[in-house]
């Protein structure tokens, strides 16, 4: 399979672990990614908050090159995915834009994950957290399961993870307020931690680098300021797939996490004790 | 306003104007409150989302412009997904922020307005967002606003920023996208 790849700004900066794990997993699964030539920022939340025009034109300016390439477009950042997809109708673009969970949960991809699986991840008990942007609003994004998405659950199961169902898959984590209103963000994030722990999960799986950063980065600060003791690894579904496929690289990706998942993964027998 | 035993005439011109400019059918709302019940940010709002719409319908422009609500809406799209009348509440929240900016009304949560402004400047400048430059510029703006060089959150964020550089999550060298001239023309 060949795909046009639109990494988006964070995947070439703060979320290189997400980018690298996606590239490595796709390579291992025989999916060839061709990075979109001269791609530019989708405008993110700030464009649609401040200008209707730019909220369409910024993402849309990437579409002609994608049309020309002729492959489906993979946009793993849910915000980029959301903005690109919603810009298509106004400018009459027909190329298929997909998010990571939709790609990895295609039947043929699930089958190749299962047949190439090398590691036993059954010790990992996890909840899947999808966030806001990949499934809402469902009409514009052509998402069939916006209240209870299952794509990531299916991928994690195919990787051998013990997936726990929970009701907070798409509750907002407040990432857009992490900098401007940390108080709001903390309230939302704590709810997710507490519900995940209550459900019996040892870690939270994500497919959004904003959710990852928001859930991963501030645990220390919260523990210090609020007297909590959160130590919950926030792991990308692509990192899980990388581990399941027995790739060499996962430990390098995990070095970038601020809440280090290594002890957790060792204690679950997924990564060998040093 | 006396709401007891008296017919109250709504001035619908404000709502009609907003509906036309935003493309959101404000009059279709029948106050079922589904939007508010599912809103994860309701706890941080001073006026609930359904009430914003009711106030618009009633022509209470000053009250609407005074609300914190649009500035703490996270655009999570839960409300529009569930609204039985397909009313695009987050679109309306964006519209209210844009109107406030246009009319030069002091944003109710200045940090949010400052963040979006910095973000857009960053796109115009580089074509892609440079997260390090973005955080730096935003923090500097914060310093200027507060005129407080040792404000705790700034120090906190700088510390976190350094940790991210150390972890390889942030680079100190900005990259310019080749497509940036294409982008500049759009602004
Ligand atoms: S859900 Fe829709 S109809 Fe119901 S109160 Fe909210 S905006 Fe109005
Ligand atoms: S989009 Fe805004 S108003 Fe609607 S549910 Fe989300 S935070 Fe609340």
Tab-separated table of C-alpha atoms and ligand atoms in Angstrom:
chain	number	residue	atom	x	y	z
A	1	UNK	CA	0.000	0.000	0.000
A	2	UNK	CA	1.208	3.524	-0.832
A	3	UNK	CA	0.019	6.569	1.116
A	4	UNK	CA	0.686	10.291	1.079
A	5	UNK	CA	1.898	11.257	4.544
A	6	UNK	CA	0.984	14.593	6.130
A	7	UNK	CA	2.867	14.621	9.438
A	8	UNK	CA	1.816	18.086	10.604
A	9	UNK	CA	3.854	20.491	12.689
A	10	UNK	CA	3.990	18.681	16.026
A	11	UNK	CA	5.068	15.370	14.542
A	12	UNK	CA	8.239	16.983	13.285
A	13	UNK	CA	8.815	18.733	16.624
A	14	UNK	CA	7.525	17.734	20.065
A	15	UNK	CA	5.969	14.482	18.894
A	16	UNK	CA	8.817	12.903	16.982
A	17	UNK	CA	8.208	9.696	18.938
A	18	UNK	CA	4.755	9.490	17.332
A	19	UNK	CA	6.160	10.243	13.878
A	20	UNK	CA	9.021	7.758	14.144
A	21	UNK	CA	6.845	4.968	15.512
A	22	UNK	CA	4.300	5.469	12.716
A	23	UNK	CA	7.002	5.381	10.049
A	24	UNK	CA	8.633	2.294	11.555
A	25	UNK	CA	5.356	0.398	11.941
A	26	UNK	CA	4.191	1.260	8.428
A	27	UNK	CA	7.508	0.127	7.021
A	28	UNK	CA	7.285	-3.162	8.907
A	29	UNK	CA	3.745	-3.684	7.589
A	30	UNK	CA	4.703	-2.912	3.988
A	31	UNK	CA	2.885	0.432	3.903
A	32	UNK	CA	4.961	2.960	1.953
A	33	UNK	CA	4.582	6.549	3.189
A	34	UNK	CA	5.386	9.404	0.813
A	35	UNK	CA	5.648	12.682	2.707
A	36	UNK	CA	3.553	15.408	1.089
A	37	UNK	CA	5.804	17.834	-0.750
A	38	UNK	CA	6.114	21.312	0.796
A	39	UNK	CA	3.249	20.750	3.203
A	40	UNK	CA	2.287	23.657	5.446
A	41	UNK	CA	0.409	24.061	8.734
A	42	UNK	CA	-3.318	23.170	8.784
A	43	UNK	CA	-4.081	26.249	10.897
A	44	UNK	CA	-5.182	24.121	13.849
A	45	UNK	CA	-7.588	25.544	16.425
A	46	UNK	CA	-6.204	29.060	16.192
A	47	UNK	CA	-7.245	29.478	12.552
A	48	UNK	CA	-10.879	28.531	13.071
A	49	UNK	CA	-11.104	30.556	16.251
A	50	UNK	CA	-9.799	33.699	14.577
A	51	UNK	CA	-10.652	33.504	10.862
A	52	UNK	CA	-13.222	31.501	8.871
A	53	UNK	CA	-11.273	32.146	5.695
A	54	UNK	CA	-7.940	30.879	6.944
A	55	UNK	CA	-9.572	27.920	8.667
A	56	UNK	CA	-10.350	26.604	5.172
A	57	UNK	CA	-7.530	28.083	3.097
A	58	UNK	CA	-4.630	26.954	5.301
A	59	UNK	CA	-5.504	23.249	5.241
A	60	UNK	CA	-6.854	23.450	1.672
A	61	UNK	CA	-3.558	24.772	0.329
A	62	UNK	CA	-2.134	21.284	0.958
A	63	UNK	CA	-4.787	19.449	-1.006
A	64	UNK	CA	-3.747	20.075	-4.639
A	65	UNK	CA	-0.393	18.350	-4.115
A	66	UNK	CA	-2.172	15.461	-2.400
A	67	UNK	CA	-4.668	15.150	-5.264
A	68	UNK	CA	-1.794	15.095	-7.694
A	69	UNK	CA	0.059	12.345	-5.812
A	70	UNK	CA	-3.070	10.225	-6.135
A	71	UNK	CA	-2.729	8.144	-2.943
A	72	UNK	CA	-4.934	8.216	0.150
A	73	UNK	CA	-3.612	10.733	2.674
A	74	UNK	CA	-2.599	9.643	6.174
A	75	UNK	CA	-2.885	12.492	8.704
A	76	UNK	CA	-2.054	10.957	12.095
A	77	UNK	CA	-2.583	14.193	14.021
A	78	UNK	CA	-6.345	14.240	14.694
A	79	UNK	CA	-6.460	18.018	14.517
A	80	UNK	CA	-4.773	18.076	11.087
A	81	UNK	CA	-7.040	15.214	10.012
A	82	UNK	CA	-10.084	17.157	11.186
A	83	UNK	CA	-9.068	20.412	9.479
A	84	UNK	CA	-7.958	18.786	6.208
A	85	UNK	CA	-11.122	16.737	5.968
A	86	UNK	CA	-13.397	19.697	6.659
A	87	UNK	CA	-11.612	21.856	4.083
A	88	UNK	CA	-12.279	19.322	1.331
A	89	UNK	CA	-15.914	20.079	0.656
A	90	UNK	CA	-15.555	23.870	0.280
A	91	UNK	CA	-12.735	23.444	-2.248
A	92	UNK	CA	-14.097	20.330	-3.964
A	93	UNK	CA	-11.279	17.932	-3.111
A	94	UNK	CA	-11.987	14.198	-3.285
A	95	UNK	CA	-8.786	12.538	-2.118
A	96	UNK	CA	-9.404	10.188	0.815
A	97	UNK	CA	-7.947	11.569	4.049
A	98	UNK	CA	-7.610	9.044	6.864
A	99	UNK	CA	-6.575	9.104	10.524
A	100	UNK	CA	-4.227	6.544	12.044
A	101	UNK	CA	-6.836	4.372	13.789
A	102	UNK	CA	-8.931	4.076	10.642
A	103	UNK	CA	-5.854	3.001	8.711
A	104	UNK	CA	-4.528	0.483	11.233
A	105	UNK	CA	-7.978	-1.005	11.868
A	106	UNK	CA	-8.591	-1.804	8.195
A	107	UNK	CA	-9.157	-5.563	8.069
A	108	UNK	CA	-6.131	-6.283	5.914
A	109	UNK	CA	-3.852	-4.225	8.177
A	110	UNK	CA	-5.185	-5.944	11.303
A	111	UNK	CA	-4.529	-9.281	9.635
A	112	UNK	CA	-0.947	-8.370	8.829
A	113	UNK	CA	-0.361	-7.107	12.387
A	114	UNK	CA	-1.648	-10.420	13.739
A	115	UNK	CA	0.474	-12.514	11.419
A	116	UNK	CA	3.659	-10.466	11.990
A	117	UNK	CA	3.260	-10.234	15.762
A	118	UNK	CA	6.376	-11.273	17.682
A	119	UNK	CA	6.025	-9.992	21.255
A	120	UNK	CA	3.516	-10.955	23.949
A	121	UNK	CA	1.807	-7.805	25.216
A	122	UNK	CA	-0.961	-9.545	27.161
A	123	UNK	CA	0.447	-8.206	30.450
A	124	UNK	CA	-0.523	-4.681	29.415
A	125	UNK	CA	-3.958	-3.681	30.626
A	126	UNK	CA	-4.993	-0.506	28.891
A	127	UNK	CA	-7.849	1.808	28.052
A	128	UNK	CA	-7.949	3.491	24.642
A	129	UNK	CA	-8.391	7.249	24.672
A	130	UNK	CA	-9.403	8.858	21.361
A	131	UNK	CA	-9.939	12.513	22.302
A	132	UNK	CA	-12.196	14.985	20.519
A	133	UNK	CA	-10.860	15.592	17.080
A	134	UNK	CA	-10.742	12.332	15.147
A	135	UNK	CA	-14.449	11.517	15.350
A	136	UNK	CA	-16.334	14.787	15.808
A	137	UNK	CA	-18.325	16.236	14.195
A	138	UNK	CA	-19.258	12.855	12.723
A	139	UNK	CA	-20.973	14.088	9.565
A	140	UNK	CA	-18.093	16.203	8.309
A	141	UNK	CA	-15.567	13.518	9.246
A	142	UNK	CA	-17.668	10.593	8.005
A	143	UNK	CA	-17.176	8.912	11.348
A	144	UNK	CA	-19.680	6.177	12.108
A	145	UNK	CA	-18.896	5.670	15.763
A	146	UNK	CA	-18.332	9.048	17.329
A	147	UNK	CA	-19.756	8.213	20.776
A	148	UNK	CA	-17.962	4.902	21.113
A	149	UNK	CA	-15.138	4.576	18.596
A	150	UNK	CA	-13.509	1.137	18.462
A	151	UNK	CA	-10.711	1.408	15.881
A	152	UNK	CA	-7.873	1.768	18.385
A	153	UNK	CA	-9.377	-0.931	20.633
A	154	UNK	CA	-9.281	-3.341	17.697
A	155	UNK	CA	-5.684	-2.477	16.841
A	156	UNK	CA	-4.555	-2.830	20.472
A	157	UNK	CA	-6.338	-6.190	20.718
A	158	UNK	CA	-4.669	-7.363	17.526
A	159	UNK	CA	-1.364	-6.407	19.166
A	160	UNK	CA	-2.260	-8.664	22.094
A	161	UNK	CA	-2.984	-5.920	24.651
A	162	UNK	CA	-5.676	-6.597	27.261
A	163	UNK	CA	-8.052	-3.783	26.351
A	164	UNK	CA	-10.488	-2.515	28.972
A	165	UNK	CA	-13.696	-0.793	27.936
A	166	UNK	CA	-14.522	2.554	29.557
A	167	UNK	CA	-16.864	5.481	29.027
A	168	UNK	CA	-14.358	8.292	28.598
A	169	UNK	CA	-12.912	7.500	25.165
A	170	UNK	CA	-13.847	10.837	23.652
A	171	UNK	CA	-14.088	13.158	26.668
A	172	UNK	CA	-12.068	16.330	26.131
A	173	UNK	CA	-8.669	16.453	27.906
A	174	UNK	CA	-8.423	20.237	27.594
A	175	UNK	CA	-5.084	20.172	25.770
A	176	UNK	CA	-5.782	23.529	24.149
A	177	UNK	CA	-5.782	25.077	27.623
A	178	UNK	CA	-2.570	23.442	28.854
A	179	UNK	CA	-0.679	26.703	28.444
A	180	UNK	CA	-3.329	29.399	28.746
A	181	UNK	CA	-5.516	27.943	31.513
A	182	UNK	CA	-3.704	25.059	33.264
A	183	UNK	CA	-6.381	25.021	35.982
A	184	UNK	CA	-9.050	23.955	33.460
A	185	UNK	CA	-6.755	21.377	31.899
A	186	UNK	CA	-5.883	19.841	35.285
A	187	UNK	CA	-9.534	19.255	36.156
A	188	UNK	CA	-10.203	17.448	32.872
A	189	UNK	CA	-7.016	15.400	32.918
A	190	UNK	CA	-7.496	14.224	36.503
A	191	UNK	CA	-10.938	12.918	35.649
A	192	UNK	CA	-9.418	10.822	32.857
A	193	UNK	CA	-6.607	9.465	35.086
A	194	UNK	CA	-9.032	8.562	37.863
A	195	UNK	CA	-11.528	6.867	35.558
A	196	UNK	CA	-8.767	4.922	33.779
A	197	UNK	CA	-7.320	3.694	37.073
A	198	UNK	CA	-10.785	2.859	38.363
A	199	UNK	CA	-11.371	0.752	35.242
A	200	UNK	CA	-8.223	-1.200	36.129
A	201	UNK	CA	-5.938	0.134	33.414
A	202	UNK	CA	-2.180	0.420	33.967
A	203	UNK	CA	-1.698	2.782	31.065
A	204	UNK	CA	-3.639	4.906	28.590
A	205	UNK	CA	-3.250	4.361	24.847
A	206	UNK	CA	-3.593	7.402	22.586
A	207	UNK	CA	-3.515	8.336	18.924
A	208	UNK	CA	-3.202	12.099	19.309
A	209	UNK	CA	0.019	13.898	20.144
A	210	UNK	CA	-1.824	16.739	21.850
A	211	UNK	CA	-3.607	14.294	24.150
A	212	UNK	CA	-0.316	12.450	24.675
A	213	UNK	CA	1.562	15.584	25.670
A	214	UNK	CA	-1.257	16.831	27.826
A	215	UNK	CA	-1.693	13.564	29.706
A	216	UNK	CA	2.032	12.753	29.864
A	217	UNK	CA	3.805	15.986	30.703
A	218	UNK	CA	2.205	17.387	33.804
A	219	UNK	CA	1.917	14.350	36.097
A	220	UNK	CA	4.971	15.386	38.153
A	221	UNK	CA	3.707	18.916	38.586
A	222	UNK	CA	0.258	17.704	39.602
A	223	UNK	CA	1.706	15.250	42.090
A	224	UNK	CA	3.740	18.031	43.637
A	225	UNK	CA	0.993	20.654	43.679
A	226	UNK	CA	-1.986	18.471	44.465
A	227	UNK	CA	-0.433	15.703	46.540
A	228	UNK	CA	-1.494	13.032	44.049
A	229	UNK	CA	0.715	10.149	42.950
A	230	UNK	CA	-0.068	9.624	39.284
A	231	UNK	CA	2.450	7.573	37.328
A	232	UNK	CA	0.436	6.519	34.294
A	233	UNK	CA	2.266	5.783	31.047
A	234	UNK	CA	0.619	7.451	28.055
A	235	UNK	CA	1.538	5.290	25.075
A	236	UNK	CA	0.855	5.821	21.374
A	237	UNK	CA	-0.997	3.033	19.585
A	238	UNK	CA	1.850	3.105	17.041
A	239	UNK	CA	4.368	2.449	19.850
A	240	UNK	CA	2.233	-0.503	20.975
A	241	UNK	CA	2.197	-1.824	17.413
A	242	UNK	CA	5.970	-1.321	17.210
A	243	UNK	CA	6.456	-3.400	20.349
A	244	UNK	CA	4.060	-6.097	19.161
A	245	UNK	CA	5.935	-6.361	15.867
A	246	UNK	CA	9.177	-6.786	17.783
A	247	UNK	CA	10.824	-3.673	16.352
A	248	UNK	CA	14.116	-2.611	17.904
A	249	UNK	CA	13.177	1.007	18.351
A	250	UNK	CA	10.462	1.366	21.022
A	251	UNK	CA	12.895	2.113	23.865
A	252	UNK	CA	14.230	5.078	21.912
A	253	UNK	CA	10.719	6.409	21.452
A	254	UNK	CA	9.891	6.016	25.144
A	255	UNK	CA	12.905	8.146	26.122
A	256	UNK	CA	10.914	11.163	24.960
A	257	UNK	CA	8.031	10.523	27.349
A	258	UNK	CA	8.070	12.608	30.507
A	259	UNK	CA	6.211	9.914	32.427
A	260	UNK	CA	8.630	7.063	31.748
A	261	UNK	CA	6.795	3.885	30.709
A	262	UNK	CA	9.874	1.636	31.004
A	263	UNK	CA	9.327	0.412	34.575
A	264	UNK	CA	5.709	-0.344	33.817
A	265	UNK	CA	6.602	-2.258	30.667
A	266	UNK	CA	9.352	-4.196	32.472
A	267	UNK	CA	7.007	-5.090	35.310
A	268	UNK	CA	4.541	-6.448	32.761
A	269	UNK	CA	7.249	-8.553	31.166
A	270	UNK	CA	6.973	-6.706	27.850
A	271	UNK	CA	10.471	-5.248	27.885
A	272	UNK	CA	13.329	-7.300	29.327
A	273	UNK	CA	14.745	-6.106	32.648
A	274	UNK	CA	18.092	-4.395	32.082
B	1	UNK	CA	-37.249	42.455	33.028
B	2	UNK	CA	-40.449	41.236	34.701
B	3	UNK	CA	-41.024	37.709	33.555
B	4	UNK	CA	-44.193	37.023	35.541
B	5	UNK	CA	-47.605	37.154	33.908
B	6	UNK	CA	-46.447	39.393	31.144
B	7	UNK	CA	-45.694	38.803	27.542
B	8	UNK	CA	-42.076	39.745	26.913
B	9	UNK	CA	-41.239	40.860	23.435
B	10	UNK	CA	-37.879	39.641	22.195
B	11	UNK	CA	-35.818	41.917	20.048
B	12	UNK	CA	-34.686	39.407	17.458
B	13	UNK	CA	-32.545	41.717	15.371
B	14	UNK	CA	-29.321	40.838	17.246
B	15	UNK	CA	-29.911	37.090	16.828
B	16	UNK	CA	-30.932	37.532	13.197
B	17	UNK	CA	-27.730	39.449	12.483
B	18	UNK	CA	-25.584	36.833	14.213
B	19	UNK	CA	-27.408	33.992	12.471
B	20	UNK	CA	-26.769	35.563	9.117
B	21	UNK	CA	-23.115	36.335	9.716
B	22	UNK	CA	-22.273	33.008	11.361
B	23	UNK	CA	-24.527	30.770	9.303
B	24	UNK	CA	-25.801	29.139	12.516
B	25	UNK	CA	-29.578	28.879	12.878
B	26	UNK	CA	-29.886	30.357	16.340
B	27	UNK	CA	-33.686	30.318	16.211
B	28	UNK	CA	-33.829	26.548	15.777
B	29	UNK	CA	-32.764	26.014	19.404
B	30	UNK	CA	-35.616	24.840	21.652
B	31	UNK	CA	-33.579	24.802	24.854
B	32	UNK	CA	-33.403	21.054	25.441
B	33	UNK	CA	-30.020	21.632	27.164
B	34	UNK	CA	-28.403	18.580	25.633
B	35	UNK	CA	-25.431	20.740	24.639
B	36	UNK	CA	-24.897	21.925	28.202
B	37	UNK	CA	-25.371	18.484	29.738
B	38	UNK	CA	-22.570	17.012	27.666
B	39	UNK	CA	-20.236	19.988	27.715
B	40	UNK	CA	-16.978	19.001	29.451
B	41	UNK	CA	-16.077	22.645	29.973
B	42	UNK	CA	-19.378	23.674	31.593
B	43	UNK	CA	-17.695	23.773	35.007
B	44	UNK	CA	-15.468	26.617	33.816
B	45	UNK	CA	-18.221	28.644	32.129
B	46	UNK	CA	-20.233	31.474	33.657
B	47	UNK	CA	-23.178	31.087	31.255
B	48	UNK	CA	-24.131	27.606	30.051
B	49	UNK	CA	-24.014	27.001	26.274
B	50	UNK	CA	-27.812	26.649	25.901
B	51	UNK	CA	-28.269	29.865	27.884
B	52	UNK	CA	-25.897	31.748	25.558
B	53	UNK	CA	-28.203	30.807	22.703
B	54	UNK	CA	-31.281	31.852	24.655
B	55	UNK	CA	-29.677	35.178	25.480
B	56	UNK	CA	-28.899	35.677	21.821
B	57	UNK	CA	-32.483	34.861	20.887
B	58	UNK	CA	-33.620	37.431	23.445
B	59	UNK	CA	-31.302	40.091	22.051
B	60	UNK	CA	-29.166	40.369	25.189
B	61	UNK	CA	-26.019	41.387	23.325
B	62	UNK	CA	-24.198	43.044	26.230
B	63	UNK	CA	-24.678	40.013	28.452
B	64	UNK	CA	-23.466	37.694	25.716
B	65	UNK	CA	-20.404	39.835	25.074
B	66	UNK	CA	-19.689	39.834	28.770
B	67	UNK	CA	-19.634	36.047	29.107
B	68	UNK	CA	-16.473	34.026	29.635
B	69	UNK	CA	-18.141	31.035	27.943
B	70	UNK	CA	-16.935	31.445	24.325
B	71	UNK	CA	-13.356	31.857	25.576
B	72	UNK	CA	-13.322	28.595	27.497
B	73	UNK	CA	-15.123	26.554	24.854
B	74	UNK	CA	-12.556	23.952	23.779
B	75	UNK	CA	-14.143	23.340	20.353
B	76	UNK	CA	-14.528	19.713	21.391
B	77	UNK	CA	-17.633	19.432	19.181
B	78	UNK	CA	-19.579	17.281	21.653
B	79	UNK	CA	-22.569	19.631	21.696
B	80	UNK	CA	-23.026	19.916	17.932
B	81	UNK	CA	-22.680	16.153	17.627
B	82	UNK	CA	-25.592	15.646	20.031
B	83	UNK	CA	-27.857	18.625	19.290
B	84	UNK	CA	-31.191	17.363	17.928
B	85	UNK	CA	-31.378	20.459	15.744
B	86	UNK	CA	-27.828	20.315	14.396
B	87	UNK	CA	-27.012	23.692	15.844
B	88	UNK	CA	-23.301	24.342	15.478
B	89	UNK	CA	-22.616	25.691	18.962
B	90	UNK	CA	-18.788	25.683	18.684
B	91	UNK	CA	-19.095	27.615	15.428
B	92	UNK	CA	-21.198	30.140	17.321
B	93	UNK	CA	-18.552	30.301	20.083
B	94	UNK	CA	-15.881	31.000	17.426
B	95	UNK	CA	-18.127	33.641	15.897
B	96	UNK	CA	-18.546	35.388	19.251
B	97	UNK	CA	-14.776	35.435	19.777
B	98	UNK	CA	-14.194	36.790	16.267
B	99	UNK	CA	-16.810	39.504	16.824
B	100	UNK	CA	-15.190	40.499	20.118
B	101	UNK	CA	-11.805	40.755	18.400
B	102	UNK	CA	-13.333	42.783	15.537
B	103	UNK	CA	-15.106	45.137	17.918
B	104	UNK	CA	-11.978	45.515	20.039
B	105	UNK	CA	-13.741	44.231	23.118
B	106	UNK	CA	-11.254	43.132	25.772
B	107	UNK	CA	-11.182	39.307	25.518
B	108	UNK	CA	-12.656	37.714	28.630
B	109	UNK	CA	-9.728	35.301	28.871
B	110	UNK	CA	-6.819	37.338	27.459
B	111	UNK	CA	-4.420	34.361	27.683
B	112	UNK	CA	-6.529	32.465	25.156
B	113	UNK	CA	-6.661	35.375	22.711
B	114	UNK	CA	-2.889	35.930	23.103
B	115	UNK	CA	-2.173	32.274	22.435
B	116	UNK	CA	-4.178	32.189	19.179
B	117	UNK	CA	-2.615	35.433	17.996
B	118	UNK	CA	0.900	34.111	18.608
B	119	UNK	CA	0.026	30.844	16.876
B	120	UNK	CA	-1.230	32.596	13.739
B	121	UNK	CA	1.827	34.898	13.639
B	122	UNK	CA	3.943	31.780	13.805
B	123	UNK	CA	2.228	30.171	10.807
B	124	UNK	CA	2.563	33.366	8.780
B	125	UNK	CA	6.232	33.601	9.616
B	126	UNK	CA	7.358	30.006	9.172
B	127	UNK	CA	4.625	28.220	7.203
B	128	UNK	CA	4.717	25.523	9.859
B	129	UNK	CA	4.321	26.029	13.562
B	130	UNK	CA	7.597	26.074	15.436
B	131	UNK	CA	6.567	24.866	18.837
B	132	UNK	CA	9.669	26.221	20.570
B	133	UNK	CA	9.332	29.664	18.999
B	134	UNK	CA	5.612	29.525	19.724
B	135	UNK	CA	6.073	28.858	23.416
B	136	UNK	CA	8.830	31.448	23.637
B	137	UNK	CA	6.807	34.165	21.950
B	138	UNK	CA	3.726	33.326	23.985
B	139	UNK	CA	5.625	33.424	27.241
B	140	UNK	CA	7.187	36.767	26.308
B	141	UNK	CA	3.758	38.147	25.591
B	142	UNK	CA	2.684	36.924	29.014
B	143	UNK	CA	5.651	38.702	30.562
B	144	UNK	CA	4.844	41.932	28.788
B	145	UNK	CA	1.219	41.754	29.812
B	146	UNK	CA	1.870	40.999	33.419
B	147	UNK	CA	4.940	43.272	33.534
B	148	UNK	CA	6.226	40.646	35.895
B	149	UNK	CA	9.507	39.069	34.925
B	150	UNK	CA	9.462	36.397	37.564
B	151	UNK	CA	5.843	35.323	37.256
B	152	UNK	CA	5.689	31.721	38.433
B	153	UNK	CA	3.902	30.138	35.460
B	154	UNK	CA	6.483	31.558	33.058
B	155	UNK	CA	9.341	30.082	35.064
B	156	UNK	CA	7.425	26.799	35.327
B	157	UNK	CA	6.943	26.646	31.569
B	158	UNK	CA	10.530	27.588	30.822
B	159	UNK	CA	11.666	24.768	33.138
B	160	UNK	CA	9.330	22.333	31.422
B	161	UNK	CA	10.578	23.606	28.057
B	162	UNK	CA	14.182	22.867	29.024
B	163	UNK	CA	13.175	19.371	30.153
B	164	UNK	CA	11.555	18.837	26.767
B	165	UNK	CA	14.682	20.007	24.955
B	166	UNK	CA	16.691	17.555	27.054
B	167	UNK	CA	14.239	14.764	26.206
B	168	UNK	CA	14.535	15.553	22.501
B	169	UNK	CA	10.941	16.752	22.307
B	170	UNK	CA	11.831	20.317	21.460
B	171	UNK	CA	14.425	21.729	19.153
B	172	UNK	CA	15.894	25.186	19.523
B	173	UNK	CA	16.460	25.640	15.796
B	174	UNK	CA	13.420	26.766	13.780
B	175	UNK	CA	12.682	25.122	10.444
B	176	UNK	CA	11.177	27.089	7.591
B	177	UNK	CA	8.663	25.276	5.390
B	178	UNK	CA	9.321	25.572	1.662
B	179	UNK	CA	5.632	26.306	1.162
B	180	UNK	CA	5.741	29.360	3.379
B	181	UNK	CA	5.543	31.878	0.511
B	182	UNK	CA	2.326	30.160	-0.581
B	183	UNK	CA	0.964	30.640	2.933
B	184	UNK	CA	2.005	34.284	3.302
B	185	UNK	CA	-0.227	35.161	0.352
B	186	UNK	CA	-3.266	33.757	2.142
B	187	UNK	CA	-3.010	36.081	5.130
C	1	LIG	S1	-28.727	20.877	22.229
C	1	LIG	FE1	-29.285	22.196	20.487
C	1	LIG	S2	-31.495	22.557	20.702
C	1	LIG	FE2	-30.771	21.712	22.647
C	1	LIG	S3	-30.354	23.535	23.897
C	1	LIG	FE3	-28.421	22.981	22.915
C	1	LIG	S4	-28.358	24.160	21.009
C	1	LIG	FE4	-30.464	24.216	21.768
C	2	LIG	S1	-17.623	22.595	21.730
C	2	LIG	FE1	-17.491	24.079	23.394
C	2	LIG	S2	-19.604	24.386	24.064
C	2	LIG	FE2	-19.591	22.530	22.816
C	2	LIG	S3	-19.373	20.847	24.292
C	2	LIG	FE3	-17.298	21.403	23.603
C	2	LIG	S4	-16.534	22.914	25.075
C	2	LIG	FE4	-18.784	22.755	25.345
